[in-house]
Short mmCIF file of C-alpha atoms in Angstrom, two decimals:
data_model
loop_
_atom_site.label_atom_id
_atom_site.label_comp_id
_atom_site.label_asym_id
_atom_site.label_seq_id
_atom_site.Cartn_x
_atom_site.Cartn_y
_atom_site.Cartn_z
CA MET A 1 29.98 105.35 -62.07
CA THR A 2 31.12 107.87 -64.68
CA THR A 3 29.06 108.21 -67.85
CA TYR A 4 31.07 108.63 -71.06
CA LYS A 5 29.29 109.43 -74.33
CA LEU A 6 30.13 110.34 -77.88
CA VAL A 7 27.29 112.34 -79.45
CA ARG A 8 26.66 113.10 -83.12
CA PRO A 9 24.19 115.94 -83.69
CA VAL A 10 21.32 115.59 -86.12
CA GLY A 11 21.66 118.33 -88.74
CA ALA A 12 20.38 119.27 -92.16
CA SER A 13 22.17 121.04 -95.02
CA LEU A 14 21.22 122.33 -98.44
CA PRO A 15 21.96 119.91 -101.30
CA GLU A 16 25.36 120.49 -102.86
CA ALA A 17 23.87 120.36 -106.34
CA GLY A 18 21.19 122.95 -105.58
CA LEU A 19 21.36 126.66 -106.29
CA LEU A 20 19.92 127.85 -102.99
CA ARG A 21 22.54 129.13 -100.53
CA ARG A 22 22.73 131.29 -97.39
CA GLU A 23 23.79 134.74 -98.51
CA PRO A 24 26.78 136.27 -96.67
CA PRO A 25 25.94 139.17 -94.34
CA ARG A 26 29.34 140.85 -94.87
CA PRO A 27 29.75 143.48 -97.60
CA VAL A 28 31.94 142.32 -100.47
CA GLU A 29 34.54 145.03 -99.88
CA LYS A 30 35.14 143.75 -96.32
CA ARG A 31 35.60 140.08 -97.21
CA ASP A 32 39.20 138.88 -97.08
CA PRO A 33 40.48 136.21 -99.55
CA THR A 34 39.63 133.37 -97.15
CA TYR A 35 36.05 134.47 -96.50
CA ALA A 36 34.27 132.33 -99.10
CA ASP A 37 36.02 129.12 -98.04
CA ASN A 38 35.35 129.72 -94.34
CA TYR A 39 31.74 130.87 -94.64
CA ASP A 40 28.99 128.29 -94.00
CA ASP A 41 26.44 128.89 -96.73
CA SER A 42 24.76 125.46 -96.65
CA THR A 43 24.04 124.30 -93.06
CA VAL A 44 20.40 124.98 -92.22
CA PHE A 45 20.24 123.24 -88.83
CA TYR A 46 23.09 121.99 -86.64
CA ASP A 47 20.90 119.76 -84.45
CA ALA A 48 17.31 118.69 -83.80
CA ILE A 49 16.47 118.08 -80.13
CA LEU A 50 13.26 116.42 -78.99
CA SER A 51 11.93 117.38 -75.54
CA GLY A 52 8.38 116.31 -74.80
CA ARG A 53 6.16 117.85 -77.48
CA THR A 54 8.81 120.29 -78.71
CA ILE A 55 11.55 119.86 -81.30
CA THR A 56 14.24 122.51 -80.92
CA LEU A 57 16.26 123.18 -84.06
CA VAL A 58 19.57 124.92 -83.43
CA GLY A 59 21.37 126.45 -86.39
CA PRO A 60 23.20 129.37 -87.96
CA PRO A 61 21.18 132.48 -88.81
CA LEU A 62 18.72 131.56 -91.54
CA LEU A 63 18.99 135.01 -93.14
CA ASN A 64 17.54 134.73 -96.69
CA LEU A 65 16.69 131.04 -96.12
CA GLU A 66 14.00 131.90 -93.57
CA GLY A 67 11.53 133.02 -96.20
CA PHE A 68 12.03 129.81 -98.19
CA ILE A 69 11.22 127.73 -95.07
CA THR A 70 8.23 129.73 -93.83
CA GLY A 71 6.96 129.98 -97.41
CA GLY A 72 6.96 126.18 -97.74
CA ASP A 73 5.63 123.63 -95.27
CA VAL A 74 6.92 121.36 -92.50
CA ARG A 75 5.65 117.82 -91.92
CA PHE A 76 6.39 115.15 -89.35
CA GLY A 77 6.11 111.36 -89.21
CA ALA A 78 5.11 108.67 -91.66
CA ALA A 79 1.73 110.31 -92.19
CA GLU A 80 3.49 113.59 -92.96
CA ASP A 81 1.19 115.56 -90.69
CA PRO A 82 1.66 119.35 -91.01
CA VAL A 83 3.28 120.90 -87.90
CA ARG A 84 3.76 124.45 -86.72
CA PHE A 85 7.24 125.93 -87.27
CA SER A 86 8.43 129.10 -85.52
CA THR A 87 11.86 130.68 -85.33
CA VAL A 88 13.76 133.30 -83.32
CA LYS A 89 16.86 135.19 -84.49
CA HIS A 90 19.79 135.53 -82.10
CA ASP A 91 23.27 136.96 -82.32
CA ARG A 92 24.90 134.83 -85.08
CA SER A 93 22.55 131.93 -84.38
CA GLN A 94 18.91 130.97 -84.78
CA VAL A 95 16.68 128.74 -82.66
CA SER A 96 13.56 127.31 -84.26
CA THR A 97 10.85 125.13 -82.75
CA VAL A 98 8.29 122.63 -83.99
CA ARG A 99 5.29 121.77 -81.79
CA LEU A 100 3.97 118.21 -81.88
CA ARG A 101 0.42 117.10 -81.07
CA ASP A 102 1.64 114.21 -78.90
CA PRO A 103 4.87 113.74 -76.91
CA GLY A 104 4.87 110.12 -78.06
CA MET A 105 5.36 111.11 -81.71
CA GLY A 106 9.16 111.05 -81.44
CA ASN A 107 11.64 108.94 -83.39
CA ALA A 108 10.19 109.97 -86.74
CA GLU A 109 11.36 112.10 -89.63
CA LEU A 110 10.88 115.86 -89.79
CA LYS A 111 10.56 116.99 -93.42
CA PHE A 112 10.89 120.49 -94.86
CA ARG A 113 9.60 121.42 -98.28
CA LEU A 114 11.03 124.84 -99.06
CA SER A 115 9.16 127.25 -101.34
CA ASP A 116 11.72 126.79 -104.14
CA GLY A 117 11.21 123.02 -104.10
CA THR A 118 14.27 122.15 -101.99
CA ARG A 119 13.64 119.27 -99.57
CA LEU A 120 15.32 118.67 -96.22
CA ALA A 121 14.81 115.82 -93.78
CA LEU A 122 16.16 114.89 -90.34
CA THR A 123 15.18 112.67 -87.41
CA PRO A 124 15.20 114.52 -84.05
CA THR A 125 16.76 112.72 -81.08
CA PRO A 126 15.80 113.09 -77.39
CA ASP A 127 17.56 115.69 -75.27
CA MET A 128 20.25 114.51 -72.82
CA ASN A 129 19.66 116.99 -70.03
CA GLU A 130 19.45 114.21 -67.48
CA LEU A 131 23.15 113.42 -68.05
CA PHE A 132 24.13 116.80 -66.61
CA ALA A 133 21.35 117.28 -64.04
CA GLY A 134 22.82 118.76 -60.86
CA ARG A 135 26.32 118.86 -62.37
CA ARG A 136 29.00 121.54 -62.33
CA VAL A 137 29.92 121.58 -65.99
CA LEU A 138 33.04 122.71 -67.85
CA MET A 139 32.50 123.33 -71.56
CA ALA A 140 34.75 124.14 -74.51
CA HIS A 141 34.58 124.24 -78.29
CA GLN A 142 38.01 123.10 -79.48
CA LYS A 143 40.04 121.69 -82.36
CA ASP A 144 43.31 119.75 -82.22
CA GLU A 145 44.26 120.93 -78.73
CA PRO A 146 46.90 118.59 -77.23
CA ILE A 147 45.40 115.97 -74.94
CA ALA A 148 47.84 116.94 -72.16
CA TRP A 149 46.54 120.53 -72.20
CA ILE A 150 42.93 119.37 -72.06
CA LEU A 151 43.56 117.06 -69.11
CA ASP A 152 45.53 119.75 -67.21
CA TRP A 153 42.70 122.21 -67.91
CA ILE A 154 40.07 119.85 -66.53
CA ARG A 155 42.14 118.95 -63.47
CA TYR A 156 42.51 122.64 -62.66
CA TYR A 157 38.77 123.27 -62.78
CA GLN A 158 38.06 120.14 -60.77
CA HIS A 159 40.37 121.29 -57.99
CA GLU A 160 39.57 125.01 -57.97
CA HIS A 161 35.87 125.08 -58.89
CA GLY A 162 34.54 121.61 -58.09
CA VAL A 163 33.79 120.69 -61.71
CA ASP A 164 32.36 117.17 -61.99
CA ALA A 165 31.24 117.09 -65.63
CA VAL A 166 32.86 117.97 -68.95
CA LEU A 167 31.23 118.81 -72.29
CA LEU A 168 33.61 119.12 -75.25
CA TYR A 169 32.55 120.13 -78.75
CA ASP A 170 35.22 118.73 -81.07
CA ASN A 171 35.35 120.95 -84.13
CA ALA A 172 36.56 118.50 -86.81
CA SER A 173 39.96 117.79 -85.23
CA THR A 174 42.54 116.30 -87.59
CA THR A 175 45.19 115.10 -85.11
CA ARG A 176 42.94 112.55 -83.38
CA THR A 177 39.43 111.15 -83.48
CA PRO A 178 36.60 112.12 -81.12
CA GLU A 179 36.72 108.54 -79.82
CA GLU A 180 40.38 109.01 -78.85
CA LEU A 181 39.54 112.25 -77.06
CA LEU A 182 36.74 110.56 -75.12
CA GLY A 183 39.09 107.71 -74.26
CA ALA A 184 41.64 110.15 -72.84
CA LEU A 185 39.01 111.58 -70.49
CA ARG A 186 38.72 108.16 -68.85
CA SER A 187 42.10 108.74 -67.18
CA LEU A 188 40.61 111.49 -65.01
CA GLU A 189 39.25 110.75 -61.55
CA GLY A 190 36.26 112.51 -60.05
CA LEU A 191 34.20 113.11 -63.20
CA GLN A 192 30.58 112.01 -63.15
CA THR A 193 29.83 112.80 -66.80
CA ALA A 194 32.05 113.28 -69.85
CA VAL A 195 30.59 113.95 -73.30
CA VAL A 196 32.34 114.65 -76.59
CA VAL A 197 30.19 116.07 -79.39
CA GLU A 198 31.31 115.67 -83.01
CA TRP A 199 30.77 119.24 -84.17
CA ASN A 200 31.92 119.01 -87.78
CA TYR A 201 30.71 122.43 -88.86
CA LYS A 202 32.65 125.42 -90.14
CA PHE A 203 33.85 127.80 -87.43
CA GLY A 204 33.29 130.76 -89.73
CA PRO A 205 35.22 133.87 -90.87
CA GLN A 206 36.85 136.10 -88.26
CA GLY A 207 36.20 139.81 -87.68
CA SER A 208 38.39 142.73 -86.58
CA PRO A 209 41.28 142.88 -86.05
CA TRP A 210 42.19 139.48 -87.53
CA VAL A 211 40.95 140.17 -91.07
CA GLY A 212 41.29 143.93 -91.22
CA PRO A 213 40.01 147.04 -89.44
CA ASN A 214 36.33 147.79 -88.90
CA VAL A 215 35.15 144.32 -89.85
CA ALA A 216 32.12 143.14 -87.88
CA TRP A 217 31.92 139.73 -86.21
CA ASP A 218 28.98 138.68 -88.34
CA SER A 219 29.85 135.34 -89.95
CA ASP A 220 31.38 133.09 -87.24
CA TYR A 221 28.48 130.77 -86.52
CA GLY A 222 30.04 127.46 -85.42
CA GLN A 223 31.04 128.15 -81.81
CA ILE A 224 27.92 130.16 -80.98
CA GLY A 225 25.84 127.35 -82.44
CA ALA A 226 27.59 124.96 -80.06
CA PHE A 227 26.62 127.15 -77.10
CA GLN A 228 22.98 127.04 -78.17
CA ASP A 229 23.12 123.29 -78.77
CA ALA A 230 24.64 122.69 -75.31
CA ARG A 231 21.95 124.85 -73.78
CA TYR A 232 19.01 122.85 -75.15
CA ARG A 233 20.43 119.35 -75.57
CA PHE A 234 22.49 119.01 -72.39
CA LEU A 235 22.41 121.80 -69.77
CA GLN A 236 18.84 122.72 -68.86
CA SER A 237 19.15 121.02 -65.45
CA ALA A 238 22.84 121.65 -64.71
CA VAL A 239 23.99 123.64 -61.68
CA GLY A 240 25.87 125.77 -64.18
CA VAL A 241 28.41 125.78 -66.98
CA ILE A 242 31.81 127.44 -67.17
CA ASN A 243 32.50 128.80 -70.64
CA SER A 244 36.27 128.44 -71.01
CA ASP A 245 38.66 127.80 -73.85
CA ILE A 246 41.45 125.28 -73.23
CA ASP A 247 43.98 128.12 -72.79
CA GLU A 248 41.93 129.91 -70.11
CA LEU A 249 41.72 129.45 -66.34
CA VAL A 250 39.32 131.23 -63.98
CA ILE A 251 41.40 132.40 -61.00
CA LYS A 252 39.76 132.85 -57.59
CA THR A 253 40.64 135.94 -55.53
CA THR A 254 38.76 134.59 -52.49
CA ASP A 255 37.94 131.10 -51.21
CA MET A 256 34.63 131.09 -53.12
CA ASP A 257 34.42 129.11 -56.34
CA VAL A 258 32.48 130.34 -59.36
CA PHE A 259 29.55 127.93 -58.90
CA ASP A 260 29.00 129.14 -55.33
CA ALA A 261 28.94 132.68 -56.69
CA LEU A 262 26.49 131.55 -59.38
CA ALA A 263 24.19 130.15 -56.67
CA GLU A 264 23.98 133.70 -55.25
CA SER A 265 23.10 135.21 -58.64
CA GLU A 266 19.40 135.82 -59.27
CA ASP A 267 20.18 136.54 -62.93
CA GLY A 268 21.90 133.19 -63.44
CA VAL A 269 25.19 134.61 -64.75
CA VAL A 270 28.60 135.41 -63.25
CA GLY A 271 30.95 137.45 -65.42
CA TYR A 272 34.64 138.23 -64.98
CA GLY A 273 37.28 140.25 -66.75
CA GLY A 274 40.62 138.86 -67.78
CA ARG A 275 44.31 139.40 -68.28
CA TRP A 276 46.85 137.96 -70.69
CA ILE A 277 49.46 135.58 -69.30
CA GLU A 278 52.39 136.15 -71.60
CA ASN A 279 54.36 133.56 -73.55
CA SER A 280 57.62 133.89 -71.65
CA ARG A 281 59.17 130.79 -70.10
CA SER A 282 62.63 129.63 -69.10
CA ASP A 283 62.43 126.08 -70.48
CA THR A 284 61.64 125.97 -74.21
CA SER A 285 62.97 122.45 -74.79
CA ARG A 286 59.62 120.71 -74.32
CA THR A 287 55.92 121.16 -74.97
CA PRO A 288 54.65 124.02 -72.75
CA ARG A 289 52.16 123.47 -69.94
CA PHE A 290 50.12 125.88 -67.80
CA TRP A 291 52.70 126.01 -65.03
CA ASP A 292 55.38 127.36 -67.37
CA PHE A 293 53.60 130.72 -67.60
CA PHE A 294 52.84 133.27 -64.89
CA LYS A 295 54.00 136.64 -66.25
CA ILE A 296 51.94 139.63 -67.32
CA LEU A 297 53.02 142.78 -69.13
CA LYS A 298 53.43 145.71 -66.74
CA THR A 299 51.62 147.87 -69.29
CA GLY A 300 49.43 145.13 -70.76
CA HIS A 301 45.81 145.38 -71.91
CA PRO A 302 43.04 143.20 -70.47
CA CYS A 303 41.70 140.29 -72.49
CA ARG A 304 38.01 139.96 -73.22
CA PRO A 305 35.64 138.73 -70.49
CA LYS A 306 34.01 135.34 -70.06
CA TRP A 307 31.06 133.95 -68.10
CA THR A 308 29.59 131.11 -66.09
CA ALA A 309 25.82 130.60 -66.43
CA ARG A 310 22.84 128.69 -65.09
CA TYR A 311 20.64 128.23 -68.14
CA SER A 312 17.53 127.36 -66.14
CA SER A 313 17.48 130.97 -64.88
CA LEU A 314 17.99 132.63 -68.28
CA SER A 315 15.24 133.80 -70.58
CA SER A 316 15.02 132.03 -73.93
CA ALA A 317 15.49 135.49 -75.47
CA THR A 318 19.08 135.62 -74.23
CA SER A 319 21.87 134.51 -76.52
CA PRO A 320 25.17 132.97 -75.32
CA THR A 321 28.25 134.07 -77.25
CA CYS A 322 31.94 133.57 -76.63
CA HIS A 323 32.42 136.61 -74.40
CA PHE A 324 28.90 137.75 -73.46
CA ILE A 325 25.37 136.53 -72.99
CA ARG A 326 23.33 138.91 -75.08
CA GLY A 327 20.23 140.14 -73.30
CA ALA A 328 21.60 139.40 -69.82
CA ASP A 329 23.24 141.89 -67.48
CA VAL A 330 26.66 140.46 -66.63
CA PRO A 331 28.63 142.88 -64.40
CA PRO A 332 32.18 141.72 -63.63
CA ASP A 333 32.60 139.88 -60.33
CA ASP A 334 35.96 140.84 -58.80
CA ARG A 335 36.11 137.55 -56.88
CA PHE A 336 37.36 136.03 -60.13
CA TYR A 337 39.48 136.87 -63.12
CA LEU A 338 40.29 135.06 -66.33
CA ALA A 339 43.89 134.12 -67.00
CA HIS A 340 44.32 133.76 -70.78
CA PHE A 341 47.58 131.95 -71.60
CA ARG A 342 49.13 133.15 -74.86
CA GLY A 343 51.64 130.29 -74.90
CA LEU A 344 49.04 127.48 -74.80
CA ASN A 345 47.79 128.02 -78.30
CA MET A 346 47.90 126.19 -81.63
CA GLY A 347 48.53 129.45 -83.48
CA TRP A 348 45.59 129.04 -85.87
CA LYS A 349 44.43 132.61 -85.32
CA VAL A 350 47.62 134.44 -84.25
CA PRO A 351 50.84 132.53 -85.10
CA LYS A 352 52.85 135.16 -83.21
CA ARG A 353 51.51 133.80 -79.92
CA LEU A 354 53.71 130.73 -80.38
CA GLN A 355 56.90 132.81 -80.13
CA ASN A 356 58.59 132.77 -76.72
CA VAL A 357 59.32 136.32 -75.52
CA GLU A 358 62.48 137.03 -73.55
CA ASP A 359 61.95 138.73 -70.20
CA ARG A 360 63.86 142.02 -70.30
CA GLY A 361 62.08 143.64 -67.40
CA GLN A 362 58.80 144.30 -69.22
CA PHE A 363 56.94 141.63 -67.22
CA ALA A 364 55.53 141.35 -63.71
CA VAL A 365 54.57 138.11 -61.99
CA ASP A 366 50.88 137.28 -61.60
CA TYR A 367 50.98 135.78 -58.13
CA GLY A 368 47.30 134.83 -58.32
CA VAL A 369 48.16 132.51 -61.19
CA VAL A 370 51.26 131.20 -59.39
CA GLY A 371 49.23 130.47 -56.26
CA ALA A 372 46.44 128.73 -58.14
CA LEU A 373 48.78 126.57 -60.20
CA ALA A 374 50.83 125.73 -57.11
CA GLU A 375 47.65 124.45 -55.46
CA VAL A 376 46.80 122.18 -58.38
CA PHE A 377 50.23 121.24 -59.75
CA PRO A 378 52.64 121.69 -56.79
CA ASP A 379 55.28 119.35 -58.19
CA SER A 380 55.40 121.04 -61.59
CA ILE A 381 55.81 124.74 -60.80
CA PRO A 382 59.28 126.09 -61.79
CA TRP A 383 59.97 127.08 -58.20
CA THR A 384 63.48 128.41 -58.88
CA GLU A 385 62.08 131.05 -61.21
CA VAL A 386 59.20 131.86 -58.86
CA ARG A 387 61.56 132.29 -55.89
CA ARG A 388 63.76 134.57 -57.97
CA ALA A 389 60.74 136.70 -58.83
CA LEU A 390 59.68 136.86 -55.19
CA LYS A 391 63.15 138.05 -54.18
CA GLU A 392 63.05 140.74 -56.85
CA VAL A 393 59.71 141.97 -55.54
CA SER A 394 61.05 141.93 -51.97
CA ARG A 395 64.12 143.95 -52.95
CA ALA A 396 61.99 146.44 -54.87
CA THR A 397 59.56 146.93 -51.98
CA PRO A 398 60.84 149.35 -49.33
CA VAL A 399 60.55 148.08 -45.76
CA ASP A 400 58.07 150.09 -43.71
CA GLY A 401 60.23 150.46 -40.62
CA ASP A 402 57.55 152.29 -38.65
CA ARG A 403 55.04 149.55 -39.31
CA VAL A 404 57.53 147.02 -37.97
CA PHE A 405 57.89 149.16 -34.83
CA ARG A 406 54.12 149.56 -34.37
CA GLU A 407 53.52 145.84 -34.59
CA TRP A 408 56.42 145.10 -32.23
CA LEU A 409 55.23 147.67 -29.68
CA GLN A 410 51.68 146.40 -29.57
CA GLU A 411 52.80 142.83 -28.96
CA ALA A 412 55.47 143.93 -26.44
CA VAL A 413 52.91 145.92 -24.42
CA ARG A 414 50.49 143.04 -24.43
CA ALA A 415 53.16 140.61 -23.26
CA ARG A 416 54.40 142.92 -20.45
CA CYS A 417 51.03 143.63 -18.81
CA GLY A 418 51.29 141.95 -15.43
CA VAL A 419 47.65 141.43 -14.54
CA PRO A 420 46.71 138.16 -12.79
CA GLY A 421 44.32 136.19 -14.96
CA ASP A 422 45.36 138.28 -17.95
CA SER A 423 43.06 137.64 -20.91
CA TRP A 424 43.24 139.86 -23.95
CA THR A 425 40.32 138.79 -26.12
CA ARG A 426 41.38 140.67 -29.25
CA SER A 427 44.42 142.47 -30.67
CA TRP A 428 44.23 144.39 -33.96
CA PHE A 429 45.10 147.59 -35.82
CA TRP A 430 42.68 150.33 -36.80
CA ARG A 431 43.67 152.78 -39.58
CA SER A 432 47.09 151.07 -39.62
CA ASN A 433 48.58 153.27 -36.87
CA VAL A 434 46.21 152.63 -33.95
CA GLY A 435 46.85 149.38 -32.13
CA VAL A 436 43.78 148.13 -30.26
CA LEU A 437 43.91 145.73 -27.28
CA GLU A 438 40.56 144.49 -25.99
CA ARG A 439 39.72 142.50 -22.87
CA ASP A 440 37.00 141.84 -20.32
CA GLY A 441 36.53 144.72 -17.88
CA GLY A 442 34.40 142.97 -15.28
CA ARG A 443 31.29 144.94 -14.41
CA LEU A 444 32.13 147.45 -17.18
CA GLY A 445 31.89 144.81 -19.88
CA ARG A 446 34.45 144.87 -22.69
CA ILE A 447 37.10 147.59 -22.55
CA ALA A 448 39.62 148.60 -25.20
CA PHE A 449 42.98 150.36 -25.08
CA ASP A 450 44.01 152.39 -28.14
CA LEU A 451 47.72 152.94 -28.80
CA GLU A 452 47.82 155.79 -31.31
CA MET A 453 51.32 155.70 -32.74
CA GLY A 454 52.23 159.09 -34.12
CA ALA A 455 55.55 160.34 -35.49
CA LYS A 456 56.61 161.99 -32.19
CA ALA A 457 54.43 160.45 -29.49
CA ILE A 458 52.41 157.39 -28.54
CA GLY A 459 48.96 158.34 -27.25
CA VAL A 460 47.09 155.90 -24.97
CA ALA A 461 43.30 155.94 -24.55
CA LEU A 462 40.83 153.69 -22.75
CA SER A 463 37.18 153.23 -23.72
CA VAL A 464 34.20 151.05 -22.94
CA ARG A 465 32.05 149.36 -25.58
CA ASP A 466 28.83 150.05 -23.65
CA GLY A 467 28.22 153.80 -23.33
CA SER A 468 26.27 153.37 -20.09
CA HIS A 469 29.55 152.52 -18.33
CA VAL A 470 31.53 155.68 -19.27
CA ASP A 471 30.91 157.42 -15.91
CA ASP A 472 31.77 154.21 -14.05
CA LEU A 473 35.03 154.02 -15.99
CA HIS A 474 35.94 157.60 -15.05
CA GLU A 475 35.14 156.95 -11.40
CA ALA A 476 37.22 153.76 -11.35
CA LEU A 477 40.24 155.56 -12.83
CA ALA A 478 39.93 158.54 -10.50
CA SER A 479 39.62 156.35 -7.39
CA SER A 480 42.91 154.70 -8.36
CA GLY A 481 44.68 158.02 -8.88
CA ILE A 482 44.85 157.69 -12.68
CA GLN A 483 44.46 161.09 -14.29
CA VAL A 484 42.91 161.56 -17.73
CA MET A 485 43.77 164.15 -20.38
CA GLY A 486 40.22 164.49 -21.66
CA ARG A 487 37.23 162.72 -23.06
CA LEU A 488 37.38 160.99 -26.47
CA SER A 489 35.43 162.67 -29.27
CA GLY A 490 33.06 159.73 -29.49
CA GLY A 491 32.28 160.03 -25.79
CA MET A 492 32.99 156.37 -25.03
CA GLY A 493 36.24 156.81 -23.07
CA PHE A 494 39.22 158.95 -22.16
CA ARG A 495 42.67 159.95 -23.37
CA LEU A 496 45.09 158.88 -20.67
CA ARG A 497 48.61 159.95 -21.57
CA GLU A 498 51.15 160.57 -24.33
CA PHE A 499 54.62 158.97 -24.33
CA ASP A 500 57.54 160.63 -26.08
CA ARG A 501 59.00 158.49 -28.86
CA LYS A 502 62.49 159.75 -28.03
CA GLU A 503 62.60 157.08 -25.34
CA SER A 504 63.99 153.68 -26.27
CA ARG A 505 61.43 151.20 -27.51
CA GLU A 506 62.04 148.95 -24.49
CA GLU A 507 61.32 151.85 -22.12
CA LEU A 508 58.19 152.77 -24.05
CA ALA A 509 56.90 149.22 -23.89
CA GLU A 510 57.55 148.98 -20.15
CA GLU A 511 55.92 152.34 -19.30
CA ILE A 512 52.84 151.80 -21.51
CA ALA A 513 52.41 148.27 -20.13
CA ALA A 514 52.61 149.61 -16.57
CA LEU A 515 49.86 152.17 -17.31
CA LEU A 516 47.61 149.51 -18.85
CA THR A 517 48.20 147.24 -15.85
CA ARG A 518 47.10 149.99 -13.44
CA CYS A 519 44.00 150.68 -15.51
CA VAL A 520 42.98 147.01 -15.69
CA ARG A 521 43.40 146.66 -11.93
CA ALA A 522 41.35 149.83 -11.38
CA VAL A 523 38.35 148.82 -13.47
CA SER A 524 38.35 145.24 -12.21
CA GLY A 525 38.70 146.20 -8.55
CA GLN A 526 41.98 144.34 -8.03
#
């Protein structure tokens, strides 16, 4: 049975009437006009998570507030027993801990008396790691994304990566309630756990290039705080978590999904680069969906990378951020790439992304995206447009006539060999122009014919796979009157003959097949 939960974090903020505030890290001259409104100067802790004898406090960087906390005291429970507080700075986040004498001391108030007299209080709640134990988790921090996009996004990851749990941090959405979002998730089949967290904290000011050049990403705390909260409250026992925005899909380039790749990773992280899927679609009369987009700029730039992680393997010193896990080595894994859809966006950061761009030949089709979406949404793909693109690629790709001939000749020779009990065990090409036909050679073990297809001649060679049989091969050929042109450089066989390509292809096939038939009869004693 699926578990559905709405979770409200337990936070603490500075009193509105007080003078104490978190000082901004950004120099005044680099703050744009929206900076003050977007900056979170009052939240001290986002959440307080009780696990055994430890309370983990996740929050924004304390910055100047740290001295006020460590210079005061921290007490817990009705008796207000002093407890030990420690804190670690991370990239745009801070994780603090309080150690309790007894794991049974939970469900009581944690009180802070700051050195300036400010008082804070909160009641930690138990972690929920059991909800996601053994689960393949998909996580996003989102605001006001259309329900249809969210459900499509989850269905994709269920199908392609075996996701069975979803963790959504709802960042103060205004178009629906968190309860409505959780209710929409009930329409999905195959989920074991679905949790929506009411994350009503400021996202924070942007950095370069959105608010000017050379502006550091130093004040956007909300999303990174959600990563830290998910780590300690929910995901300590999960198989792993995919970090993906609603407009991003991880595309597989092999049959392996990202969690299987994560299982191979000793470091507990799989990283992948990305590419932009452009906002260019043929039908603009309705709300866009993933399957409307599959074009990339021929001269486009990559988008920033993302990651999938297993938190149980990561050091507590590492720090998850939107695109990296600080302190962890995350080389890109070319078995995956991130498809970032410009057209599936609410335009809050870049309104220009909402504009449909006419295709005037500047785009190419990302067939990895087409293939993945066709697997998940086969009835929704705009097949007419995809077929047109495939035809354009076909017309633009010159036919390799010689390759067609090589493949035909190899199959024609194989079919024309008239050896009783004929059994070719393998047929393949080596270095693209050498057709190889392998079969059982009786007492000589496996034998292989090479058809080296040059521009003017077809050279035929015969070799054994076991070097101890080379002399036996030569003797068998000689006793049947089959002359050789010389020994192969590797010493495992002999060059037999060259056939002039001026002959018709039917004649070549017949003559080469006749030579192979004689050789097979010779080595098998027929």
